[in-house]
mmCIF file of C-alpha atoms and ligand atoms in Angstrom:
data_model
loop_
_atom_site.group_PDB
_atom_site.id
_atom_site.type_symbol
_atom_site.label_atom_id
_atom_site.label_comp_id
_atom_site.label_asym_id
_atom_site.label_seq_id
_atom_site.Cartn_x
_atom_site.Cartn_y
_atom_site.Cartn_z
ATOM 1 C CA UNK X 1 5.313 -65.686 -20.466
ATOM 2 C CA UNK X 2 6.775 -63.711 -17.571
ATOM 3 C CA UNK X 3 10.586 -63.812 -17.577
ATOM 4 C CA UNK X 4 11.432 -60.365 -16.305
ATOM 5 C CA UNK X 5 10.778 -60.830 -12.576
ATOM 6 C CA UNK X 6 13.562 -61.275 -10.007
ATOM 7 C CA UNK X 7 12.567 -63.790 -7.350
ATOM 8 C CA UNK X 8 14.796 -64.878 -4.466
ATOM 9 C CA UNK X 9 14.107 -68.012 -2.424
ATOM 10 C CA UNK X 10 15.832 -68.229 0.944
ATOM 11 C CA UNK X 11 16.027 -71.510 2.861
ATOM 12 C CA UNK X 12 17.991 -71.922 6.074
ATOM 13 C CA UNK X 13 20.453 -74.823 6.265
ATOM 14 C CA UNK X 14 19.541 -77.723 8.592
ATOM 15 C CA UNK X 15 17.488 -75.137 10.443
ATOM 16 C CA UNK X 16 16.602 -76.712 13.825
ATOM 17 C CA UNK X 17 19.888 -78.623 14.019
ATOM 18 C CA UNK X 18 21.951 -75.569 13.062
ATOM 19 C CA UNK X 19 20.330 -73.580 15.885
ATOM 20 C CA UNK X 20 21.228 -76.343 18.361
ATOM 21 C CA UNK X 21 24.830 -76.358 17.118
ATOM 22 C CA UNK X 22 24.961 -72.589 17.325
ATOM 23 C CA UNK X 23 23.690 -72.533 20.908
ATOM 24 C CA UNK X 24 25.825 -75.442 22.145
ATOM 25 C CA UNK X 25 29.339 -75.253 20.769
ATOM 26 C CA UNK X 26 30.127 -78.834 21.831
ATOM 27 C CA UNK X 27 27.658 -80.025 19.146
ATOM 28 C CA UNK X 28 29.476 -78.329 16.276
ATOM 29 C CA UNK X 29 30.977 -80.649 13.680
ATOM 30 C CA UNK X 30 28.948 -83.553 15.081
ATOM 31 C CA UNK X 31 25.951 -85.513 13.795
ATOM 32 C CA UNK X 32 22.956 -83.896 15.510
ATOM 33 C CA UNK X 33 19.404 -85.145 15.052
ATOM 34 C CA UNK X 34 16.415 -83.076 16.184
ATOM 35 C CA UNK X 35 13.161 -84.957 16.626
ATOM 36 C CA UNK X 36 11.674 -87.860 18.489
ATOM 37 C CA UNK X 37 13.651 -90.209 20.703
ATOM 38 C CA UNK X 38 14.774 -93.427 18.930
ATOM 39 C CA UNK X 39 13.248 -95.560 21.663
ATOM 40 C CA UNK X 40 9.929 -93.779 21.562
ATOM 41 C CA UNK X 41 8.910 -94.265 17.944
ATOM 42 C CA UNK X 42 9.660 -90.664 17.078
ATOM 43 C CA UNK X 43 10.690 -89.300 13.704
ATOM 44 C CA UNK X 44 13.582 -87.141 12.571
ATOM 45 C CA UNK X 45 12.534 -83.519 12.082
ATOM 46 C CA UNK X 46 15.914 -82.582 10.716
ATOM 47 C CA UNK X 47 19.576 -83.353 11.206
ATOM 48 C CA UNK X 48 22.935 -81.664 10.804
ATOM 49 C CA UNK X 49 24.879 -82.160 7.582
ATOM 50 C CA UNK X 50 27.294 -84.362 9.527
ATOM 51 C CA UNK X 51 24.393 -86.782 10.160
ATOM 52 C CA UNK X 52 23.227 -86.620 6.548
ATOM 53 C CA UNK X 53 26.472 -88.282 5.449
ATOM 54 C CA UNK X 54 25.153 -91.428 7.130
ATOM 55 C CA UNK X 55 21.917 -91.323 5.178
ATOM 56 C CA UNK X 56 19.801 -89.760 7.919
ATOM 57 C CA UNK X 57 17.064 -87.408 6.698
ATOM 58 C CA UNK X 58 13.828 -85.641 7.714
ATOM 59 C CA UNK X 59 10.707 -87.750 8.333
ATOM 60 C CA UNK X 60 12.764 -90.929 8.845
ATOM 61 C CA UNK X 61 11.928 -92.942 11.993
ATOM 62 C CA UNK X 62 14.419 -92.007 14.698
ATOM 63 C CA UNK X 63 15.062 -95.707 15.254
ATOM 64 C CA UNK X 64 16.280 -96.058 11.651
ATOM 65 C CA UNK X 65 18.410 -92.960 12.102
ATOM 66 C CA UNK X 66 19.941 -94.503 15.206
ATOM 67 C CA UNK X 67 20.859 -97.652 13.262
ATOM 68 C CA UNK X 68 22.475 -95.596 10.511
ATOM 69 C CA UNK X 69 24.309 -93.299 12.889
ATOM 70 C CA UNK X 70 24.496 -94.697 16.439
ATOM 71 C CA UNK X 71 26.881 -92.000 17.677
ATOM 72 C CA UNK X 72 24.464 -89.197 16.671
ATOM 73 C CA UNK X 73 23.234 -86.826 19.358
ATOM 74 C CA UNK X 74 19.417 -86.884 19.542
ATOM 75 C CA UNK X 75 17.739 -83.719 20.786
ATOM 76 C CA UNK X 76 14.111 -82.730 21.364
ATOM 77 C CA UNK X 77 12.817 -79.730 19.421
ATOM 78 C CA UNK X 78 12.760 -76.272 21.053
ATOM 79 C CA UNK X 79 10.020 -74.663 19.023
ATOM 80 C CA UNK X 80 9.892 -71.367 20.913
ATOM 81 C CA UNK X 81 13.539 -70.796 20.069
ATOM 82 C CA UNK X 82 13.068 -71.756 16.407
ATOM 83 C CA UNK X 83 10.042 -69.441 16.122
ATOM 84 C CA UNK X 84 11.979 -66.534 17.584
ATOM 85 C CA UNK X 85 14.903 -67.088 15.188
ATOM 86 C CA UNK X 86 12.438 -67.372 12.306
ATOM 87 C CA UNK X 87 10.847 -64.037 13.221
ATOM 88 C CA UNK X 88 14.299 -62.476 13.295
ATOM 89 C CA UNK X 89 15.077 -63.836 9.820
ATOM 90 C CA UNK X 90 11.757 -62.675 8.324
ATOM 91 C CA UNK X 91 12.398 -59.235 9.779
ATOM 92 C CA UNK X 92 15.800 -59.146 8.094
ATOM 93 C CA UNK X 93 14.214 -60.150 4.773
ATOM 94 C CA UNK X 94 11.638 -57.361 5.073
ATOM 95 C CA UNK X 95 14.372 -54.750 5.170
ATOM 96 C CA UNK X 96 15.023 -55.616 1.498
ATOM 97 C CA UNK X 97 11.431 -55.529 0.250
ATOM 98 C CA UNK X 98 7.851 -55.652 1.514
ATOM 99 C CA UNK X 99 7.245 -58.461 -0.920
ATOM 100 C CA UNK X 100 8.253 -61.298 1.390
ATOM 101 C CA UNK X 101 6.188 -64.482 1.506
ATOM 102 C CA UNK X 102 7.176 -66.792 4.371
ATOM 103 C CA UNK X 103 6.521 -70.436 3.451
ATOM 104 C CA UNK X 104 7.589 -72.025 6.733
ATOM 105 C CA UNK X 105 9.774 -71.101 9.684
ATOM 106 C CA UNK X 106 12.955 -71.298 7.626
ATOM 107 C CA UNK X 107 11.873 -70.466 4.109
ATOM 108 C CA UNK X 108 10.580 -67.449 2.198
ATOM 109 C CA UNK X 109 10.208 -65.974 -1.254
ATOM 110 C CA UNK X 110 11.100 -62.373 -2.045
ATOM 111 C CA UNK X 111 10.153 -60.444 -5.164
ATOM 112 C CA UNK X 112 12.929 -57.905 -5.732
ATOM 113 C CA UNK X 113 11.986 -57.000 -9.314
ATOM 114 C CA UNK X 114 11.563 -53.408 -8.291
ATOM 115 C CA UNK X 115 14.903 -53.049 -6.565
ATOM 116 C CA UNK X 116 16.786 -55.239 -9.004
ATOM 117 C CA UNK X 117 16.459 -54.380 -12.685
ATOM 118 C CA UNK X 118 18.811 -57.208 -13.683
ATOM 119 C CA UNK X 119 20.088 -60.565 -12.434
ATOM 120 C CA UNK X 120 23.448 -59.138 -11.481
ATOM 121 C CA UNK X 121 21.775 -56.806 -8.970
ATOM 122 C CA UNK X 122 19.338 -59.463 -7.718
ATOM 123 C CA UNK X 123 22.336 -61.710 -7.058
ATOM 124 C CA UNK X 124 24.047 -58.949 -5.090
ATOM 125 C CA UNK X 125 20.902 -58.576 -2.969
ATOM 126 C CA UNK X 126 20.820 -62.352 -2.346
ATOM 127 C CA UNK X 127 24.489 -62.305 -1.335
ATOM 128 C CA UNK X 128 23.854 -59.355 0.973
ATOM 129 C CA UNK X 129 20.862 -61.160 2.563
ATOM 130 C CA UNK X 130 23.006 -64.233 3.258
ATOM 131 C CA UNK X 131 25.675 -62.055 4.875
ATOM 132 C CA UNK X 132 23.056 -60.153 6.857
ATOM 133 C CA UNK X 133 21.475 -63.377 8.203
ATOM 134 C CA UNK X 134 24.914 -64.789 9.052
ATOM 135 C CA UNK X 135 26.004 -61.696 10.936
ATOM 136 C CA UNK X 136 22.755 -61.289 12.899
ATOM 137 C CA UNK X 137 21.882 -64.913 13.649
ATOM 138 C CA UNK X 138 25.184 -66.793 13.151
ATOM 139 C CA UNK X 139 23.355 -69.247 10.896
ATOM 140 C CA UNK X 140 23.775 -69.979 7.207
ATOM 141 C CA UNK X 141 21.107 -69.755 4.543
ATOM 142 C CA UNK X 142 21.022 -70.951 0.962
ATOM 143 C CA UNK X 143 19.607 -68.710 -1.729
ATOM 144 C CA UNK X 144 18.175 -69.253 -5.183
ATOM 145 C CA UNK X 145 17.712 -66.411 -7.650
ATOM 146 C CA UNK X 146 15.574 -66.720 -10.757
ATOM 147 C CA UNK X 147 12.572 -65.295 -12.599
ATOM 148 C CA UNK X 148 9.915 -67.448 -10.973
ATOM 149 C CA UNK X 149 9.171 -69.179 -7.673
ATOM 150 C CA UNK X 150 9.499 -72.738 -8.909
ATOM 151 C CA UNK X 151 13.005 -72.280 -10.291
ATOM 152 C CA UNK X 152 14.140 -70.045 -7.397
ATOM 153 C CA UNK X 153 13.220 -72.809 -4.940
ATOM 154 C CA UNK X 154 15.044 -75.494 -6.918
ATOM 155 C CA UNK X 155 18.016 -73.135 -7.136
ATOM 156 C CA UNK X 156 18.214 -72.545 -3.367
ATOM 157 C CA UNK X 157 18.362 -76.316 -2.913
ATOM 158 C CA UNK X 158 20.985 -76.796 -5.623
ATOM 159 C CA UNK X 159 24.157 -76.040 -3.645
ATOM 160 C CA UNK X 160 23.210 -76.501 -0.014
ATOM 161 C CA UNK X 161 24.522 -75.669 2.536
ATOM 162 C CA UNK X 162 25.510 -71.988 2.333
ATOM 163 C CA UNK X 163 24.799 -71.939 -1.400
ATOM 164 C CA UNK X 164 23.873 -69.235 -3.840
ATOM 165 C CA UNK X 165 22.567 -70.353 -7.217
ATOM 166 C CA UNK X 166 21.365 -68.055 -9.967
ATOM 167 C CA UNK X 167 19.310 -69.329 -12.884
ATOM 168 C CA UNK X 168 18.806 -66.755 -15.620
ATOM 169 C CA UNK X 169 16.136 -67.100 -18.326
ATOM 170 C CA UNK X 170 18.877 -68.279 -20.717
ATOM 171 C CA UNK X 171 19.969 -71.030 -18.312
ATOM 172 C CA UNK X 172 16.491 -72.149 -17.246
ATOM 173 C CA UNK X 173 15.882 -74.858 -19.842
ATOM 174 C CA UNK X 174 19.138 -76.727 -19.240
ATOM 175 C CA UNK X 175 18.886 -76.240 -15.466
ATOM 176 C CA UNK X 176 15.373 -77.716 -15.347
ATOM 177 C CA UNK X 177 16.362 -80.589 -17.621
ATOM 178 C CA UNK X 178 19.182 -81.571 -15.258
ATOM 179 C CA UNK X 179 17.038 -81.693 -12.114
ATOM 180 C CA UNK X 180 16.190 -85.142 -10.679
ATOM 181 C CA UNK X 181 12.517 -85.959 -10.907
ATOM 182 C CA UNK X 182 12.019 -86.237 -7.107
ATOM 183 C CA UNK X 183 12.751 -82.518 -6.797
ATOM 184 C CA UNK X 184 9.801 -81.741 -9.050
ATOM 185 C CA UNK X 185 7.464 -83.894 -7.054
ATOM 186 C CA UNK X 186 8.460 -83.095 -3.500
ATOM 187 C CA UNK X 187 7.980 -86.099 -1.277
ATOM 188 C CA UNK X 188 5.685 -88.142 -3.546
ATOM 189 C CA UNK X 189 8.133 -91.008 -3.614
ATOM 190 C CA UNK X 190 5.597 -93.632 -4.654
ATOM 191 C CA UNK X 191 5.005 -91.884 -7.942
ATOM 192 C CA UNK X 192 8.762 -91.379 -8.141
ATOM 193 C CA UNK X 193 9.265 -95.157 -8.183
ATOM 194 C CA UNK X 194 6.558 -95.573 -10.801
ATOM 195 C CA UNK X 195 8.272 -92.976 -12.971
ATOM 196 C CA UNK X 196 11.614 -94.688 -12.645
ATOM 197 C CA UNK X 197 10.030 -97.829 -14.087
ATOM 198 C CA UNK X 198 8.979 -95.717 -17.041
ATOM 199 C CA UNK X 199 12.555 -94.486 -17.372
ATOM 200 C CA UNK X 200 11.766 -90.977 -16.207
ATOM 201 C CA UNK X 201 14.418 -89.682 -13.851
ATOM 202 C CA UNK X 202 15.147 -86.055 -14.780
ATOM 203 C CA UNK X 203 13.457 -82.885 -15.947
ATOM 204 C CA UNK X 204 14.568 -83.690 -19.482
ATOM 205 C CA UNK X 205 12.651 -86.999 -19.342
ATOM 206 C CA UNK X 206 9.630 -85.241 -17.870
ATOM 207 C CA UNK X 207 9.691 -82.739 -20.708
ATOM 208 C CA UNK X 208 9.257 -85.518 -23.255
ATOM 209 C CA UNK X 209 5.816 -86.380 -21.886
ATOM 210 C CA UNK X 210 2.729 -84.736 -23.345
ATOM 211 C CA UNK X 211 0.408 -82.728 -21.147
ATOM 212 C CA UNK X 212 -2.122 -85.530 -21.493
ATOM 213 C CA UNK X 213 0.350 -88.178 -20.325
ATOM 214 C CA UNK X 214 1.258 -86.014 -17.347
ATOM 215 C CA UNK X 215 -2.398 -85.584 -16.468
ATOM 216 C CA UNK X 216 -2.877 -89.329 -16.549
ATOM 217 C CA UNK X 217 0.036 -89.765 -14.145
ATOM 218 C CA UNK X 218 -0.486 -86.779 -11.847
ATOM 219 C CA UNK X 219 -4.088 -85.671 -12.380
ATOM 220 C CA UNK X 220 -4.553 -81.914 -11.802
ATOM 221 C CA UNK X 221 -0.887 -81.459 -10.993
ATOM 222 C CA UNK X 222 -0.005 -82.834 -14.422
ATOM 223 C CA UNK X 223 -0.685 -79.583 -16.264
ATOM 224 C CA UNK X 224 1.191 -77.652 -13.612
ATOM 225 C CA UNK X 225 4.238 -79.882 -14.022
ATOM 226 C CA UNK X 226 3.973 -79.542 -17.787
ATOM 227 C CA UNK X 227 4.277 -75.775 -17.390
ATOM 228 C CA UNK X 228 6.874 -75.787 -14.590
ATOM 229 C CA UNK X 229 9.336 -78.004 -16.460
ATOM 230 C CA UNK X 230 9.147 -75.465 -19.292
ATOM 231 C CA UNK X 231 9.993 -72.616 -16.931
ATOM 232 C CA UNK X 232 6.439 -71.322 -16.805
ATOM 233 C CA UNK X 233 5.254 -70.308 -13.353
ATOM 234 C CA UNK X 234 3.465 -67.001 -12.923
ATOM 235 C CA UNK X 235 2.586 -67.385 -9.222
ATOM 236 C CA UNK X 236 3.056 -64.060 -7.472
ATOM 237 C CA UNK X 237 4.972 -63.567 -4.234
ATOM 238 C CA UNK X 238 2.157 -62.850 -1.789
ATOM 239 C CA UNK X 239 3.186 -61.028 1.354
ATOM 240 C CA UNK X 240 0.991 -61.642 4.345
ATOM 241 C CA UNK X 241 1.949 -58.898 6.711
ATOM 242 C CA UNK X 242 0.300 -55.566 7.146
ATOM 243 C CA UNK X 243 1.892 -52.451 5.717
ATOM 244 C CA UNK X 244 2.874 -50.174 8.548
ATOM 245 C CA UNK X 245 4.599 -47.372 6.689
ATOM 246 C CA UNK X 246 5.461 -45.856 3.350
ATOM 247 C CA UNK X 247 8.871 -44.365 2.773
ATOM 248 C CA UNK X 248 11.737 -43.467 0.536
ATOM 249 C CA UNK X 249 15.398 -43.230 1.323
ATOM 250 C CA UNK X 250 18.592 -42.587 -0.567
ATOM 251 C CA UNK X 251 22.266 -43.208 0.065
ATOM 252 C CA UNK X 252 24.105 -40.204 -1.328
ATOM 253 C CA UNK X 253 26.777 -40.543 -4.011
ATOM 254 C CA UNK X 254 28.958 -38.324 -1.839
ATOM 255 C CA UNK X 255 28.431 -37.412 1.816
ATOM 256 C CA UNK X 256 27.302 -33.830 2.288
ATOM 257 C CA UNK X 257 27.279 -31.299 5.135
ATOM 258 C CA UNK X 258 25.377 -28.715 3.110
ATOM 259 C CA UNK X 259 21.984 -28.148 4.800
ATOM 260 C CA UNK X 260 20.436 -26.582 1.709
ATOM 261 C CA UNK X 261 21.318 -29.625 -0.335
ATOM 262 C CA UNK X 262 19.813 -31.864 2.371
ATOM 263 C CA UNK X 263 16.573 -29.909 2.164
ATOM 264 C CA UNK X 264 16.470 -30.352 -1.612
ATOM 265 C CA UNK X 265 16.991 -34.107 -1.238
ATOM 266 C CA UNK X 266 14.251 -34.276 1.403
ATOM 267 C CA UNK X 267 11.880 -32.434 -0.941
ATOM 268 C CA UNK X 268 12.574 -35.019 -3.586
ATOM 269 C CA UNK X 269 12.011 -37.909 -1.148
ATOM 270 C CA UNK X 270 8.836 -36.301 0.206
ATOM 271 C CA UNK X 271 7.470 -36.033 -3.321
ATOM 272 C CA UNK X 272 8.166 -39.708 -3.960
ATOM 273 C CA UNK X 273 6.600 -40.700 -0.638
ATOM 274 C CA UNK X 274 3.568 -38.529 -1.429
ATOM 275 C CA UNK X 275 3.128 -40.261 -4.759
ATOM 276 C CA UNK X 276 3.259 -43.654 -3.090
ATOM 277 C CA UNK X 277 0.700 -42.580 -0.456
ATOM 278 C CA UNK X 278 -1.603 -41.436 -3.219
ATOM 279 C CA UNK X 279 -1.190 -44.685 -5.146
ATOM 280 C CA UNK X 280 -2.144 -46.606 -2.031
ATOM 281 C CA UNK X 281 -4.921 -44.149 -1.142
ATOM 282 C CA UNK X 282 -3.646 -43.569 2.388
ATOM 283 C CA UNK X 283 -2.488 -40.658 4.570
ATOM 284 C CA UNK X 284 0.052 -40.759 7.379
ATOM 285 C CA UNK X 285 -0.248 -39.275 10.846
ATOM 286 C CA UNK X 286 3.390 -39.784 11.769
ATOM 287 C CA UNK X 287 6.298 -38.521 9.715
ATOM 288 C CA UNK X 288 9.822 -39.765 10.310
ATOM 289 C CA UNK X 289 13.130 -38.313 9.217
ATOM 290 C CA UNK X 290 15.932 -40.837 8.963
ATOM 291 C CA UNK X 291 19.584 -39.785 8.806
ATOM 292 C CA UNK X 292 22.736 -41.825 8.657
ATOM 293 C CA UNK X 293 25.823 -39.750 9.456
ATOM 294 C CA UNK X 294 29.205 -40.245 7.831
ATOM 295 C CA UNK X 295 30.324 -42.270 10.876
ATOM 296 C CA UNK X 296 27.379 -44.651 10.164
ATOM 297 C CA UNK X 297 25.381 -43.616 13.238
ATOM 298 C CA UNK X 298 21.702 -43.886 12.349
ATOM 299 C CA UNK X 299 19.086 -41.625 13.890
ATOM 300 C CA UNK X 300 15.362 -41.157 13.337
ATOM 301 C CA UNK X 301 13.163 -38.248 14.454
ATOM 302 C CA UNK X 302 9.361 -38.338 14.257
ATOM 303 C CA UNK X 303 6.400 -36.016 14.603
ATOM 304 C CA UNK X 304 2.793 -37.118 14.941
ATOM 305 C CA UNK X 305 0.152 -34.661 13.765
ATOM 306 C CA UNK X 306 -3.602 -34.485 14.244
ATOM 307 C CA UNK X 307 -4.544 -34.223 10.571
ATOM 308 C CA UNK X 308 -3.027 -37.072 8.526
ATOM 309 C CA UNK X 309 -0.916 -35.882 5.593
ATOM 310 C CA UNK X 310 -0.353 -36.998 2.048
ATOM 311 C CA UNK X 311 1.156 -33.931 0.442
ATOM 312 C CA UNK X 312 4.905 -33.268 -0.006
ATOM 313 C CA UNK X 313 4.661 -29.577 0.942
ATOM 314 C CA UNK X 314 2.909 -30.505 4.160
ATOM 315 C CA UNK X 315 5.615 -33.052 4.906
ATOM 316 C CA UNK X 316 8.297 -30.404 4.420
ATOM 317 C CA UNK X 317 6.683 -28.238 7.114
ATOM 318 C CA UNK X 318 7.730 -30.914 9.596
ATOM 319 C CA UNK X 319 10.891 -32.197 7.940
ATOM 320 C CA UNK X 320 12.630 -28.796 7.803
ATOM 321 C CA UNK X 321 12.462 -28.175 11.577
ATOM 322 C CA UNK X 322 13.340 -31.820 12.325
ATOM 323 C CA UNK X 323 16.447 -31.458 10.211
ATOM 324 C CA UNK X 324 17.306 -28.005 11.612
ATOM 325 C CA UNK X 325 17.247 -29.363 15.160
ATOM 326 C CA UNK X 326 19.743 -32.136 14.449
ATOM 327 C CA UNK X 327 23.183 -31.661 15.891
ATOM 328 C CA UNK X 328 25.544 -33.086 13.319
ATOM 329 C CA UNK X 329 28.745 -32.372 15.220
ATOM 330 C CA UNK X 330 31.396 -32.388 12.538
ATOM 331 C CA UNK X 331 29.717 -35.097 10.562
ATOM 332 C CA UNK X 332 28.317 -35.113 7.063
ATOM 333 C CA UNK X 333 25.252 -37.047 5.974
ATOM 334 C CA UNK X 334 25.453 -40.246 3.938
ATOM 335 C CA UNK X 335 21.808 -41.320 3.888
ATOM 336 C CA UNK X 336 18.482 -39.506 4.122
ATOM 337 C CA UNK X 337 15.041 -41.029 4.389
ATOM 338 C CA UNK X 338 11.434 -39.947 4.821
ATOM 339 C CA UNK X 339 8.657 -42.254 5.937
ATOM 340 C CA UNK X 340 5.025 -41.969 6.925
ATOM 341 C CA UNK X 341 3.407 -44.314 9.408
ATOM 342 C CA UNK X 342 0.155 -44.477 11.342
ATOM 343 C CA UNK X 343 -1.483 -44.877 7.963
ATOM 344 C CA UNK X 344 -5.178 -44.178 7.499
ATOM 345 C CA UNK X 345 -7.480 -44.519 4.540
ATOM 346 C CA UNK X 346 -9.005 -41.318 3.163
ATOM 347 C CA UNK X 347 -12.255 -41.721 5.027
ATOM 348 C CA UNK X 348 -10.249 -41.785 8.242
ATOM 349 C CA UNK X 349 -10.733 -45.446 8.986
ATOM 350 C CA UNK X 350 -7.709 -47.448 10.036
ATOM 351 C CA UNK X 351 -5.845 -50.222 8.294
ATOM 352 C CA UNK X 352 -5.141 -53.127 7.965
ATOM 353 C CA UNK X 353 -4.251 -53.232 4.325
ATOM 354 C CA UNK X 354 -2.864 -56.413 2.859
ATOM 355 C CA UNK X 355 0.332 -55.489 1.096
ATOM 356 C CA UNK X 356 0.418 -55.960 -2.616
ATOM 357 C CA UNK X 357 2.642 -53.025 -3.357
ATOM 358 C CA UNK X 358 6.425 -52.860 -3.516
ATOM 359 C CA UNK X 359 9.130 -51.732 -1.136
ATOM 360 C CA UNK X 360 8.740 -50.105 2.177
ATOM 361 C CA UNK X 361 12.093 -48.431 1.906
ATOM 362 C CA UNK X 362 13.084 -48.538 -1.720
ATOM 363 C CA UNK X 363 16.647 -49.520 -1.112
ATOM 364 C CA UNK X 364 19.024 -47.733 -3.413
ATOM 365 C CA UNK X 365 22.109 -49.413 -2.079
ATOM 366 C CA UNK X 366 22.704 -51.431 -5.231
ATOM 367 C CA UNK X 367 22.971 -48.968 -8.086
HETATM 368 P P1 LIG F 401 13.823 -77.897 5.661
HETATM 369 O O1 LIG F 401 14.204 -76.555 5.099
HETATM 370 O O2 LIG F 401 13.172 -78.867 4.734
HETATM 371 O O3 LIG F 401 15.134 -78.632 6.214
HETATM 372 P P2 LIG F 401 16.383 -78.038 6.958
HETATM 373 O O4 LIG F 401 16.374 -76.559 7.025
HETATM 374 O O5 LIG F 401 16.514 -78.727 8.281
HETATM 375 O O6 LIG F 401 17.594 -78.524 6.057
HETATM 376 P P3 LIG F 401 18.029 -78.011 4.610
HETATM 377 O O7 LIG F 401 17.076 -76.932 4.219
HETATM 378 O O8 LIG F 401 19.431 -77.521 4.780
HETATM 379 O O9 LIG F 401 17.942 -79.207 3.724
HETATM 380 O O10 LIG F 401 12.904 -77.713 6.918
HETATM 381 C C1 LIG F 401 13.067 -76.673 7.845
HETATM 382 C C2 LIG F 401 12.767 -77.147 9.254
HETATM 383 O O11 LIG F 401 11.456 -77.678 9.323
HETATM 384 C C3 LIG F 401 13.701 -78.256 9.716
HETATM 385 O O12 LIG F 401 14.886 -77.756 10.313
HETATM 386 C C4 LIG F 401 12.834 -79.016 10.661
HETATM 387 C C5 LIG F 401 11.428 -78.815 10.188
HETATM 388 N N1 LIG F 401 10.940 -80.028 9.488
HETATM 389 C C6 LIG F 401 10.197 -80.966 10.198
HETATM 390 O O13 LIG F 401 9.896 -80.754 11.377
HETATM 391 N N2 LIG F 401 9.792 -82.103 9.552
HETATM 392 C C7 LIG F 401 10.102 -82.367 8.243
HETATM 393 O O14 LIG F 401 9.728 -83.411 7.701
HETATM 394 C C8 LIG F 401 10.871 -81.390 7.511
HETATM 395 C C9 LIG F 401 11.223 -81.629 6.067
HETATM 396 C C10 LIG F 401 11.267 -80.252 8.183
HETATM 397 MG MG1 LIG F 402 15.951 -75.443 5.318
#
């Protein structure tokens, strides 16, 4: 059984409603319902946490929501805005790893096993992602960190809003046992009622059923539930976007102004990038040097060549002059990076390649 992966699930809090409250300050702290109009047989798409206190929830008829919370503010959905914010969030997530699988506008899985050798580091990445989303979008996200998708998703839901829940392999059994049965089933409330009659209300109760009993109750999903409640879920995080570049970067232990040392670091990065290009079987036509100065200013300089390259020595032919031309002022360097884009397969044909490989920029920010 796989227990060594580090999976993060990110889910935005009250997504549509939170965007409305962000964009219209007079709505903050108030019950806001996004969805259909109560007089027009619409349904609630989502609502602010202030409205949830009154029992309002997604998929409820707006008319019912109005009865529960008559002073709520009902708003129509602004999908273009939500899509744009979603794209911004997914872009933020992709700066941490290429292995991002968006599940909906406000939800995604990340596999950070490569960047995070342990749960402590994976948790730091999750915390950093939450901060990053907050500072760029002024919205809060909840995060779950665990060793598989099923548990990571339950974990992100565990302490909403603005939560961060980590479930290590040691904690998984007791965590799963404590979870209410509805969370395992999603919205299948009919079955939920049936289970309650049978006295099954938590993961612990579910665990007492045999695989056969679960199959009788849930058909094909029965075996899946049998595995999930035991912490077994080997589904991979499957990114859907196209790889545009391959690169390596490093934040230095100590800033340096020594050009010779910079060249040595670039040689090292170029070798790593070359190895990655070879693993993927691609060559790059554009090479980019990335430098962050000691005052945090970030600059990139690129060259596009006619013959696509894969070899570190070749890369250095371009990186050395790019570096030499940089005017550092009085600044030292704190980060160096090398990346190749305009990727082509060996036979010269273009992409697209579906990404199944790790990190675009292997972030070394969390040692
Ligand atoms: P969710 O993540 O399920 O809900 P949420 O983000 O509003 O609230 P939270 O995660 O804090 O519990 O769904 C994301 C968005 O998808 C939600 O803002 C609106 C939309 N949505 C619907 O349109 N209909 C639905 O039935 C649900 C559940 C969501
Ligand atoms: Mg959400």
